[in-house]
PDB file of C-alpha atoms in Angstrom:
ATOM      1  CA  UNK A  10      -1.286 -18.377  15.717  1.00  0.00           C
ATOM      2  CA  UNK A  11       1.755 -17.734  13.885  1.00  0.00           C
ATOM      3  CA  UNK A  12       1.118 -15.772  10.959  1.00  0.00           C
ATOM      4  CA  UNK A  13       3.376 -15.189   7.743  1.00  0.00           C
ATOM      5  CA  UNK A  14       3.174 -12.024   7.160  1.00  0.00           C
ATOM      6  CA  UNK A  15       4.353  -9.965   3.913  1.00  0.00           C
ATOM      7  CA  UNK A  16       5.421  -6.752   4.291  1.00  0.00           C
ATOM      8  CA  UNK A  17       6.284  -4.595   1.055  1.00  0.00           C
ATOM      9  CA  UNK A  18       8.393  -1.048   1.709  1.00  0.00           C
ATOM     10  CA  UNK A  19       9.595  -2.755   4.760  1.00  0.00           C
ATOM     11  CA  UNK A  20      13.267  -1.844   4.224  1.00  0.00           C
ATOM     12  CA  UNK A  21      12.544   1.387   6.115  1.00  0.00           C
ATOM     13  CA  UNK A  22       9.740   3.464   8.157  1.00  0.00           C
ATOM     14  CA  UNK A  23       6.994   2.170   9.272  1.00  0.00           C
ATOM     15  CA  UNK A  24       7.445  -0.872   6.953  1.00  0.00           C
ATOM     16  CA  UNK A  25      10.395  -1.664   9.211  1.00  0.00           C
ATOM     17  CA  UNK A  26       8.951  -0.744  11.997  1.00  0.00           C
ATOM     18  CA  UNK A  27       6.017  -3.022  11.493  1.00  0.00           C
ATOM     19  CA  UNK A  28       8.360  -6.003  10.579  1.00  0.00           C
ATOM     20  CA  UNK A  29      10.372  -5.422  14.092  1.00  0.00           C
ATOM     21  CA  UNK A  30       6.970  -5.379  16.101  1.00  0.00           C
ATOM     22  CA  UNK A  31       5.733  -8.471  14.593  1.00  0.00           C
ATOM     23  CA  UNK A  32       8.589 -10.663  14.358  1.00  0.00           C
ATOM     24  CA  UNK A  33       8.800  -9.845  18.391  1.00  0.00           C
ATOM     25  CA  UNK A  34       5.178 -10.911  18.600  1.00  0.00           C
ATOM     26  CA  UNK A  35       6.071 -14.132  17.054  1.00  0.00           C
ATOM     27  CA  UNK A  36       5.094 -13.912  13.490  1.00  0.00           C
ATOM     28  CA  UNK A  37       7.188 -15.366  10.697  1.00  0.00           C
ATOM     29  CA  UNK A  38       7.697 -11.884   8.830  1.00  0.00           C
ATOM     30  CA  UNK A  39       8.900 -11.634   5.122  1.00  0.00           C
ATOM     31  CA  UNK A  40      10.749  -8.212   4.415  1.00  0.00           C
ATOM     32  CA  UNK A  41      10.347  -6.750   0.919  1.00  0.00           C
ATOM     33  CA  UNK A  42      12.581  -3.964  -0.110  1.00  0.00           C
ATOM     34  CA  UNK A  43      14.001  -2.157  -3.145  1.00  0.00           C
ATOM     35  CA  UNK A  44      17.456  -1.193  -1.568  1.00  0.00           C
ATOM     36  CA  UNK A  45      19.302  -4.496  -1.248  1.00  0.00           C
ATOM     37  CA  UNK A  46      21.310  -3.017   1.883  1.00  0.00           C
ATOM     38  CA  UNK A  47      18.861  -1.598   3.601  1.00  0.00           C
ATOM     39  CA  UNK A  48      16.259  -4.707   2.978  1.00  0.00           C
ATOM     40  CA  UNK A  49      18.946  -6.807   4.045  1.00  0.00           C
ATOM     41  CA  UNK A  50      20.022  -5.210   6.811  1.00  0.00           C
ATOM     42  CA  UNK A  51      15.947  -5.321   8.246  1.00  0.00           C
ATOM     43  CA  UNK A  52      16.147  -9.260   7.214  1.00  0.00           C
ATOM     44  CA  UNK A  53      19.135  -9.592   9.207  1.00  0.00           C
ATOM     45  CA  UNK A  54      18.384  -7.743  12.392  1.00  0.00           C
ATOM     46  CA  UNK A  55      15.165  -9.631  13.121  1.00  0.00           C
ATOM     47  CA  UNK A  56      16.347 -12.938  11.694  1.00  0.00           C
ATOM     48  CA  UNK A  57      13.837 -12.858   8.830  1.00  0.00           C
ATOM     49  CA  UNK A  58      13.719 -13.894   5.131  1.00  0.00           C
ATOM     50  CA  UNK A  59      13.826 -11.036   2.570  1.00  0.00           C
ATOM     51  CA  UNK A  60      13.072 -10.564  -1.340  1.00  0.00           C
ATOM     52  CA  UNK A  61      13.817  -7.685  -3.130  1.00  0.00           C
ATOM     53  CA  UNK A  62      11.528  -5.786  -5.715  1.00  0.00           C
ATOM     54  CA  UNK A  63      11.649  -2.413  -7.005  1.00  0.00           C
ATOM     55  CA  UNK A  64       7.949  -1.445  -7.950  1.00  0.00           C
ATOM     56  CA  UNK A  65       9.124   1.119 -10.459  1.00  0.00           C
ATOM     57  CA  UNK A  66       9.482  -2.280 -12.629  1.00  0.00           C
ATOM     58  CA  UNK A  67       6.354  -4.208 -13.012  1.00  0.00           C
ATOM     59  CA  UNK A  68       8.660  -7.677 -14.247  1.00  0.00           C
ATOM     60  CA  UNK A  69      10.523  -7.456 -10.503  1.00  0.00           C
ATOM     61  CA  UNK A  70       6.653  -7.382  -9.379  1.00  0.00           C
ATOM     62  CA  UNK A  71       5.943 -10.453 -11.233  1.00  0.00           C
ATOM     63  CA  UNK A  72       8.956 -12.267 -10.302  1.00  0.00           C
ATOM     64  CA  UNK A  73       8.449 -11.065  -6.130  1.00  0.00           C
ATOM     65  CA  UNK A  74       5.171 -13.105  -6.863  1.00  0.00           C
ATOM     66  CA  UNK A  75       6.383 -16.136  -8.344  1.00  0.00           C
ATOM     67  CA  UNK A  76       9.010 -16.203  -5.547  1.00  0.00           C
ATOM     68  CA  UNK A  77       6.225 -15.524  -3.058  1.00  0.00           C
ATOM     69  CA  UNK A  78       4.150 -18.423  -4.148  1.00  0.00           C
ATOM     70  CA  UNK A  79       6.557 -20.900  -4.624  1.00  0.00           C
ATOM     71  CA  UNK A  80       8.110 -20.137  -0.806  1.00  0.00           C
ATOM     72  CA  UNK A  81       5.405 -19.843   1.056  1.00  0.00           C
ATOM     73  CA  UNK A  82       2.230 -22.685   1.288  1.00  0.00           C
ATOM     74  CA  UNK A  83       0.171 -19.802   2.875  1.00  0.00           C
ATOM     75  CA  UNK A  84       0.391 -16.205   3.336  1.00  0.00           C
ATOM     76  CA  UNK A  85      -1.776 -15.202   6.008  1.00  0.00           C
ATOM     77  CA  UNK A  86      -1.311 -11.262   5.342  1.00  0.00           C
ATOM     78  CA  UNK A  87      -0.230  -9.208   2.287  1.00  0.00           C
ATOM     79  CA  UNK A  88       0.793  -5.703   3.671  1.00  0.00           C
ATOM     80  CA  UNK A  89       0.844  -3.611   0.649  1.00  0.00           C
ATOM     81  CA  UNK A  90       2.958  -0.724   2.506  1.00  0.00           C
ATOM     82  CA  UNK A  91       5.516   0.523  -0.262  1.00  0.00           C
ATOM     83  CA  UNK A  92       4.695   3.637  -2.026  1.00  0.00           C
ATOM     84  CA  UNK A  93       6.118   7.213  -2.220  1.00  0.00           C
ATOM     85  CA  UNK A  94       5.857  10.726  -3.456  1.00  0.00           C
ATOM     86  CA  UNK A  95       7.876  12.004  -6.223  1.00  0.00           C
ATOM     87  CA  UNK A  96       8.956  14.398  -8.125  1.00  0.00           C
ATOM     88  CA  UNK A  97       8.336  15.998 -12.119  1.00  0.00           C
ATOM     89  CA  UNK A  98       6.072  13.408 -14.459  1.00  0.00           C
ATOM     90  CA  UNK A  99       8.295  10.672 -14.698  1.00  0.00           C
ATOM     91  CA  UNK A 100       7.346   7.035 -16.847  1.00  0.00           C
ATOM     92  CA  UNK A 101       8.448   3.880 -15.652  1.00  0.00           C
ATOM     93  CA  UNK A 102       9.934   1.234 -18.209  1.00  0.00           C
ATOM     94  CA  UNK A 103       6.570   0.058 -18.103  1.00  0.00           C
ATOM     95  CA  UNK A 104       5.150   2.949 -19.530  1.00  0.00           C
ATOM     96  CA  UNK A 105       3.339   4.577 -16.570  1.00  0.00           C
ATOM     97  CA  UNK A 106       3.424   7.643 -14.118  1.00  0.00           C
ATOM     98  CA  UNK A 107       5.904   6.658 -11.085  1.00  0.00           C
ATOM     99  CA  UNK A 108       3.849   7.992  -8.363  1.00  0.00           C
ATOM    100  CA  UNK A 109       0.605   5.590  -9.797  1.00  0.00           C
ATOM    101  CA  UNK A 110       2.496   2.714 -10.287  1.00  0.00           C
ATOM    102  CA  UNK A 111       4.846   2.550  -7.484  1.00  0.00           C
ATOM    103  CA  UNK A 112       1.503   3.407  -4.960  1.00  0.00           C
ATOM    104  CA  UNK A 113      -1.468   1.688  -7.031  1.00  0.00           C
ATOM    105  CA  UNK A 114      -0.506  -0.370 -10.083  1.00  0.00           C
ATOM    106  CA  UNK A 115       2.239  -2.727  -8.982  1.00  0.00           C
ATOM    107  CA  UNK A 116       0.714  -3.578  -5.492  1.00  0.00           C
ATOM    108  CA  UNK A 117      -2.401  -4.463  -7.535  1.00  0.00           C
ATOM    109  CA  UNK A 118      -0.677  -6.119  -9.653  1.00  0.00           C
ATOM    110  CA  UNK A 119       0.977  -8.448  -6.885  1.00  0.00           C
ATOM    111  CA  UNK A 120      -2.002  -9.140  -5.034  1.00  0.00           C
ATOM    112  CA  UNK A 121      -4.009 -10.286  -8.276  1.00  0.00           C
ATOM    113  CA  UNK A 122      -1.066 -12.946  -8.675  1.00  0.00           C
ATOM    114  CA  UNK A 123      -1.197 -13.708  -5.479  1.00  0.00           C
ATOM    115  CA  UNK A 124      -4.959 -14.050  -5.054  1.00  0.00           C
ATOM    116  CA  UNK A 125      -5.272 -17.673  -5.541  1.00  0.00           C
ATOM    117  CA  UNK A 126      -2.753 -18.448  -2.501  1.00  0.00           C
ATOM    118  CA  UNK A 127      -4.448 -15.353  -0.450  1.00  0.00           C
ATOM    119  CA  UNK A 128      -7.686 -16.940  -0.793  1.00  0.00           C
ATOM    120  CA  UNK A 129      -6.887 -20.375   0.142  1.00  0.00           C
ATOM    121  CA  UNK A 130      -4.865 -18.654   3.500  1.00  0.00           C
ATOM    122  CA  UNK A 131      -7.856 -16.420   4.071  1.00  0.00           C
ATOM    123  CA  UNK A 132      -5.493 -13.924   4.141  1.00  0.00           C
ATOM    124  CA  UNK A 133      -5.819 -10.186   5.222  1.00  0.00           C
ATOM    125  CA  UNK A 134      -4.651  -7.573   2.518  1.00  0.00           C
ATOM    126  CA  UNK A 135      -3.535  -4.422   3.904  1.00  0.00           C
ATOM    127  CA  UNK A 136      -3.291  -1.082   1.928  1.00  0.00           C
ATOM    128  CA  UNK A 137      -1.095   1.654   3.170  1.00  0.00           C
ATOM    129  CA  UNK A 138      -3.432   4.638   2.029  1.00  0.00           C
ATOM    130  CA  UNK A 139      -3.081   8.239   3.594  1.00  0.00           C
ATOM    131  CA  UNK A 140      -5.214  11.094   4.684  1.00  0.00           C
ATOM    132  CA  UNK A 141      -4.029  12.881   1.555  1.00  0.00           C
ATOM    133  CA  UNK A 142      -6.793  11.195  -0.225  1.00  0.00           C
ATOM    134  CA  UNK A 143      -8.885  13.594   0.859  1.00  0.00           C
ATOM    135  CA  UNK A 144      -7.252  16.138  -1.477  1.00  0.00           C
ATOM    136  CA  UNK A 145      -7.990  14.085  -4.370  1.00  0.00           C
ATOM    137  CA  UNK A 146      -9.725  16.038  -7.474  1.00  0.00           C
ATOM    138  CA  UNK A 147     -12.164  13.563  -9.364  1.00  0.00           C
ATOM    139  CA  UNK A 148     -10.468  10.756 -10.485  1.00  0.00           C
ATOM    140  CA  UNK A 149     -10.550  10.110 -14.430  1.00  0.00           C
ATOM    141  CA  UNK A 150      -9.685   6.008 -14.725  1.00  0.00           C
ATOM    142  CA  UNK A 151      -9.108   7.249 -18.546  1.00  0.00           C
ATOM    143  CA  UNK A 152      -6.022   9.372 -17.416  1.00  0.00           C
ATOM    144  CA  UNK A 153      -4.292   7.560 -14.262  1.00  0.00           C
ATOM    145  CA  UNK A 154      -0.741   8.607 -15.323  1.00  0.00           C
ATOM    146  CA  UNK A 155      -2.148  12.751 -15.338  1.00  0.00           C
ATOM    147  CA  UNK A 156      -1.302  13.161 -18.784  1.00  0.00           C
ATOM    148  CA  UNK A 157      -3.647  16.107 -18.863  1.00  0.00           C
ATOM    149  CA  UNK A 158      -2.634  17.799 -15.538  1.00  0.00           C
ATOM    150  CA  UNK A 159       0.162  16.547 -13.364  1.00  0.00           C
ATOM    151  CA  UNK A 160       1.206  17.577  -9.768  1.00  0.00           C
ATOM    152  CA  UNK A 161       3.403  15.781  -7.607  1.00  0.00           C
ATOM    153  CA  UNK A 162       0.796  16.190  -4.592  1.00  0.00           C
ATOM    154  CA  UNK A 163      -2.103  15.833  -6.964  1.00  0.00           C
ATOM    155  CA  UNK A 164      -0.916  12.168  -7.876  1.00  0.00           C
ATOM    156  CA  UNK A 165       0.334  11.388  -4.685  1.00  0.00           C
ATOM    157  CA  UNK A 166      -3.510  12.244  -3.666  1.00  0.00           C
ATOM    158  CA  UNK A 167      -4.624  10.039  -6.256  1.00  0.00           C
ATOM    159  CA  UNK A 168      -3.164   7.478  -5.802  1.00  0.00           C
ATOM    160  CA  UNK A 169      -3.673   6.966  -2.033  1.00  0.00           C
ATOM    161  CA  UNK A 170      -7.454   7.272  -3.343  1.00  0.00           C
ATOM    162  CA  UNK A 171      -7.028   4.264  -5.405  1.00  0.00           C
ATOM    163  CA  UNK A 172      -5.639   2.247  -2.325  1.00  0.00           C
ATOM    164  CA  UNK A 173      -8.846   2.868  -0.718  1.00  0.00           C
ATOM    165  CA  UNK A 174     -11.149   1.937  -4.239  1.00  0.00           C
ATOM    166  CA  UNK A 175      -9.378  -1.272  -4.427  1.00  0.00           C
ATOM    167  CA  UNK A 176      -9.488  -1.934  -0.982  1.00  0.00           C
ATOM    168  CA  UNK A 177     -13.491  -1.547  -1.579  1.00  0.00           C
ATOM    169  CA  UNK A 178     -13.375  -3.684  -4.737  1.00  0.00           C
ATOM    170  CA  UNK A 179     -11.151  -6.131  -3.578  1.00  0.00           C
ATOM    171  CA  UNK A 180     -13.314  -6.603  -0.746  1.00  0.00           C
ATOM    172  CA  UNK A 181     -16.703  -6.862  -3.198  1.00  0.00           C
ATOM    173  CA  UNK A 182     -14.995  -9.172  -5.362  1.00  0.00           C
ATOM    174  CA  UNK A 183     -13.306 -11.394  -2.914  1.00  0.00           C
ATOM    175  CA  UNK A 184     -14.589 -11.378   0.843  1.00  0.00           C
ATOM    176  CA  UNK A 185     -16.659 -14.308   0.367  1.00  0.00           C
ATOM    177  CA  UNK A 186     -13.771 -16.275  -0.635  1.00  0.00           C
ATOM    178  CA  UNK A 187     -12.131 -15.381   2.461  1.00  0.00           C
ATOM    179  CA  UNK A 188     -10.154 -12.070   1.640  1.00  0.00           C
ATOM    180  CA  UNK A 189     -10.251  -9.522   4.775  1.00  0.00           C
ATOM    181  CA  UNK A 190      -9.317  -6.069   3.088  1.00  0.00           C
ATOM    182  CA  UNK A 191      -8.584  -2.558   4.745  1.00  0.00           C
ATOM    183  CA  UNK A 192      -6.971   0.559   4.008  1.00  0.00           C
ATOM    184  CA  UNK A 193      -5.635   2.609   6.627  1.00  0.00           C
ATOM    185  CA  UNK A 194      -3.912   6.293   7.206  1.00  0.00           C
ATOM    186  CA  UNK A 195      -0.611   5.591   9.413  1.00  0.00           C
ATOM    187  CA  UNK A 196      -0.224   9.338  10.377  1.00  0.00           C
ATOM    188  CA  UNK A 197       2.309  11.858   9.688  1.00  0.00           C
ATOM    189  CA  UNK A 198       5.233   9.966  10.282  1.00  0.00           C
ATOM    190  CA  UNK A 199       8.800  11.203  10.386  1.00  0.00           C
ATOM    191  CA  UNK A 200      10.729   9.216   7.628  1.00  0.00           C
ATOM    192  CA  UNK A 201      12.572   9.840   4.537  1.00  0.00           C
ATOM    193  CA  UNK A 202       8.951   9.480   2.897  1.00  0.00           C
ATOM    194  CA  UNK A 203       8.785  12.699   0.664  1.00  0.00           C
ATOM    195  CA  UNK A 204      12.218  13.600   0.467  1.00  0.00           C
ATOM    196  CA  UNK A 205      12.417  13.015  -3.105  1.00  0.00           C
ATOM    197  CA  UNK A 206       8.976  15.128  -3.956  1.00  0.00           C
ATOM    198  CA  UNK A 207       9.469  18.218  -6.362  1.00  0.00           C
ATOM    199  CA  UNK A 208       6.925  19.627  -3.717  1.00  0.00           C
ATOM    200  CA  UNK A 209       8.332  22.236  -1.695  1.00  0.00           C
ATOM    201  CA  UNK A 210       5.646  21.744   0.411  1.00  0.00           C
ATOM    202  CA  UNK A 211       6.302  17.977   1.049  1.00  0.00           C
ATOM    203  CA  UNK A 212      10.108  18.575   1.324  1.00  0.00           C
ATOM    204  CA  UNK A 213       9.475  21.022   4.117  1.00  0.00           C
ATOM    205  CA  UNK A 214       7.554  19.183   5.869  1.00  0.00           C
ATOM    206  CA  UNK A 215       9.936  16.007   5.882  1.00  0.00           C
ATOM    207  CA  UNK A 216      13.190  17.771   6.177  1.00  0.00           C
ATOM    208  CA  UNK A 217      12.803  20.819   8.638  1.00  0.00           C
ATOM    209  CA  UNK A 218      13.413  20.041  12.142  1.00  0.00           C
ATOM    210  CA  UNK A 219      10.547  22.192  13.270  1.00  0.00           C
ATOM    211  CA  UNK A 220       8.184  20.131  11.563  1.00  0.00           C
ATOM    212  CA  UNK A 221       9.645  16.878  11.640  1.00  0.00           C
ATOM    213  CA  UNK A 222       9.377  17.700  15.750  1.00  0.00           C
ATOM    214  CA  UNK A 223       5.806  17.632  15.078  1.00  0.00           C
ATOM    215  CA  UNK A 224       5.417  14.134  13.470  1.00  0.00           C
ATOM    216  CA  UNK A 225       4.847  10.833  15.233  1.00  0.00           C
ATOM    217  CA  UNK A 226       7.595   7.845  14.711  1.00  0.00           C
ATOM    218  CA  UNK A 227       7.459   5.008  12.664  1.00  0.00           C
ATOM    219  CA  UNK A 228       6.929   3.139  15.642  1.00  0.00           C
ATOM    220  CA  UNK A 229       3.577   4.706  16.183  1.00  0.00           C
ATOM    221  CA  UNK A 230       2.926   4.812  12.563  1.00  0.00           C
ATOM    222  CA  UNK A 231       2.949   1.183  12.055  1.00  0.00           C
ATOM    223  CA  UNK A 232       0.189   0.431  15.126  1.00  0.00           C
ATOM    224  CA  UNK A 233      -2.536   0.324  12.358  1.00  0.00           C
ATOM    225  CA  UNK A 234      -0.497  -1.924  10.315  1.00  0.00           C
ATOM    226  CA  UNK A 235       0.131  -4.150  13.081  1.00  0.00           C
ATOM    227  CA  UNK A 236      -3.367  -4.180  14.401  1.00  0.00           C
ATOM    228  CA  UNK A 237      -5.013  -5.257  11.369  1.00  0.00           C
ATOM    229  CA  UNK A 238      -2.106  -8.203  10.885  1.00  0.00           C
ATOM    230  CA  UNK A 239      -2.714  -9.522  14.169  1.00  0.00           C
ATOM    231  CA  UNK A 240      -6.434  -8.735  15.048  1.00  0.00           C
ATOM    232  CA  UNK A 241      -9.529 -10.553  13.853  1.00  0.00           C
ATOM    233  CA  UNK A 242     -11.467  -9.391  10.798  1.00  0.00           C
ATOM    234  CA  UNK A 243     -15.132  -9.453  11.255  1.00  0.00           C
ATOM    235  CA  UNK A 244     -14.924  -9.092  15.229  1.00  0.00           C
ATOM    236  CA  UNK A 245     -12.435  -6.546  15.665  1.00  0.00           C
ATOM    237  CA  UNK A 246     -12.696  -4.213  12.699  1.00  0.00           C
ATOM    238  CA  UNK A 247     -14.851  -4.461   9.729  1.00  0.00           C
ATOM    239  CA  UNK A 248     -13.372  -5.307   6.121  1.00  0.00           C
ATOM    240  CA  UNK A 249     -13.621  -3.345   3.426  1.00  0.00           C
ATOM    241  CA  UNK A 250     -13.059  -0.295   5.181  1.00  0.00           C
ATOM    242  CA  UNK A 251     -10.231   2.665   5.422  1.00  0.00           C
ATOM    243  CA  UNK A 252      -9.311   3.099   8.850  1.00  0.00           C
ATOM    244  CA  UNK A 253      -7.770   6.470  10.896  1.00  0.00           C
ATOM    245  CA  UNK A 254      -6.663   5.941  14.683  1.00  0.00           C
ATOM    246  CA  UNK A 255      -7.952   1.925  14.339  1.00  0.00           C
ATOM    247  CA  UNK A 256     -11.470   3.200  13.550  1.00  0.00           C
ATOM    248  CA  UNK A 257     -13.329   3.719  10.319  1.00  0.00           C
ATOM    249  CA  UNK A 258     -12.530   7.178   8.956  1.00  0.00           C
ATOM    250  CA  UNK A 259     -15.085   9.844   9.672  1.00  0.00           C
ATOM    251  CA  UNK A 260     -13.658  11.977   6.838  1.00  0.00           C
ATOM    252  CA  UNK A 261     -13.112  10.495   3.533  1.00  0.00           C
ATOM    253  CA  UNK A 262     -12.895  11.505  -0.212  1.00  0.00           C
ATOM    254  CA  UNK A 263     -16.692  11.436  -1.395  1.00  0.00           C
ATOM    255  CA  UNK A 264     -15.266   9.285  -3.976  1.00  0.00           C
ATOM    256  CA  UNK A 265     -13.748   6.851  -1.699  1.00  0.00           C
ATOM    257  CA  UNK A 266     -17.112   4.376  -1.279  1.00  0.00           C
ATOM    258  CA  UNK A 267     -18.168   4.984  -4.974  1.00  0.00           C
ATOM    259  CA  UNK A 268     -18.904   1.286  -6.045  1.00  0.00           C
ATOM    260  CA  UNK A 269     -18.653   2.299  -9.693  1.00  0.00           C
ATOM    261  CA  UNK A 270     -15.409   4.011  -9.497  1.00  0.00           C
ATOM    262  CA  UNK A 271     -13.678   1.032  -7.896  1.00  0.00           C
ATOM    263  CA  UNK A 272     -15.368  -1.193 -10.456  1.00  0.00           C
ATOM    264  CA  UNK A 273     -14.041   0.676 -13.370  1.00  0.00           C
ATOM    265  CA  UNK A 274     -10.732   1.512 -11.398  1.00  0.00           C
ATOM    266  CA  UNK A 275     -10.329  -2.398 -11.144  1.00  0.00           C
ATOM    267  CA  UNK A 276     -11.252  -3.074 -14.627  1.00  0.00           C
ATOM    268  CA  UNK A 277      -8.928  -0.152 -15.921  1.00  0.00           C
ATOM    269  CA  UNK A 278      -5.760  -1.612 -14.078  1.00  0.00           C
ATOM    270  CA  UNK A 279      -6.313  -4.560 -15.251  1.00  0.00           C
ATOM    271  CA  UNK A 280      -6.525  -3.325 -18.844  1.00  0.00           C
ATOM    272  CA  UNK A 281      -3.549  -1.321 -18.427  1.00  0.00           C
ATOM    273  CA  UNK A 282      -1.742  -4.673 -17.356  1.00  0.00           C
ATOM    274  CA  UNK A 283      -2.668  -6.277 -20.480  1.00  0.00           C
TER     275      UNK A 283
END
C-alpha cells in the first residue's frame, strides 16, 4: 500500500536519506524543512511535495499543521525527525529554550494539531530520539527550559528523553484510537548535526575527520525510520516503545517508561502551549 509519509527535518541528514528511500519504495513522501534551498532541493530531486517551517517559531508549526491538514485527506506516517543540539541558552521568540522547543515542544504541538487526522488515518507517529537520553538527569517538568542549570548537552539529553516520554504517553492516550507510536535511536550518524553546539565534545565528534570516520552514514541511520514507517505495528514491532537496531532498547534511562512522568510532561507541555 502506498503511504503518505510526512518527515520533518528532511532537508538533510537521516531525514533526507529516509525521504529518498521511502520515495524509491513507491510512497508519497512529504519533505518538511527549515532551509528553503535545501528543502526544495531534496523535494525536487525525488519529485516530492515540500513545506517550510522553522521549529524555533511555533507560529510556523501551527501554519505547517494547517497546511498539511488541508493538503492531505490522510497522513499514514508522521515522522517527527527535526532536532538539534545548540549552544548557549537561547530563548526563542515564543519564550522557550531553543533545544527544548525544537526537539520536543514543536513536534508535540504539530502532533497535537494533527491528532484528528492521524487517528482517522490510523497513523504511525515516529520520534527520532537518541541514546543520549540515557545521560539525562532527573527531569523537572517545572523547569523544562533548564533555567536553573543549563548545559547544551544536558539540554539535548533531556529533550531526547522527552521524545521517549512523549511516545509512551501518546501510545497510552491514543493507541486505542488507532495511533501506533514509536521512538528510535538512529545510531551515531555523520551529518551536520551538532556543528552549532557550544559543547567542544559534540563539535569534535561531528567535525573531526577521525571521529567522523567512525560514524555511520545517514543512509544507514535512516534504516529504523524507514522500517517503522513501512512495517506493521503490533506485528513487526510493538507500539509505545523506544528502539535501537530494530529492537526495543535494553538500556534506557530509568525515567523513560515512568507513566506518571510521561503524563506530567504531556500536561505541562499543553500548559506551556496555552
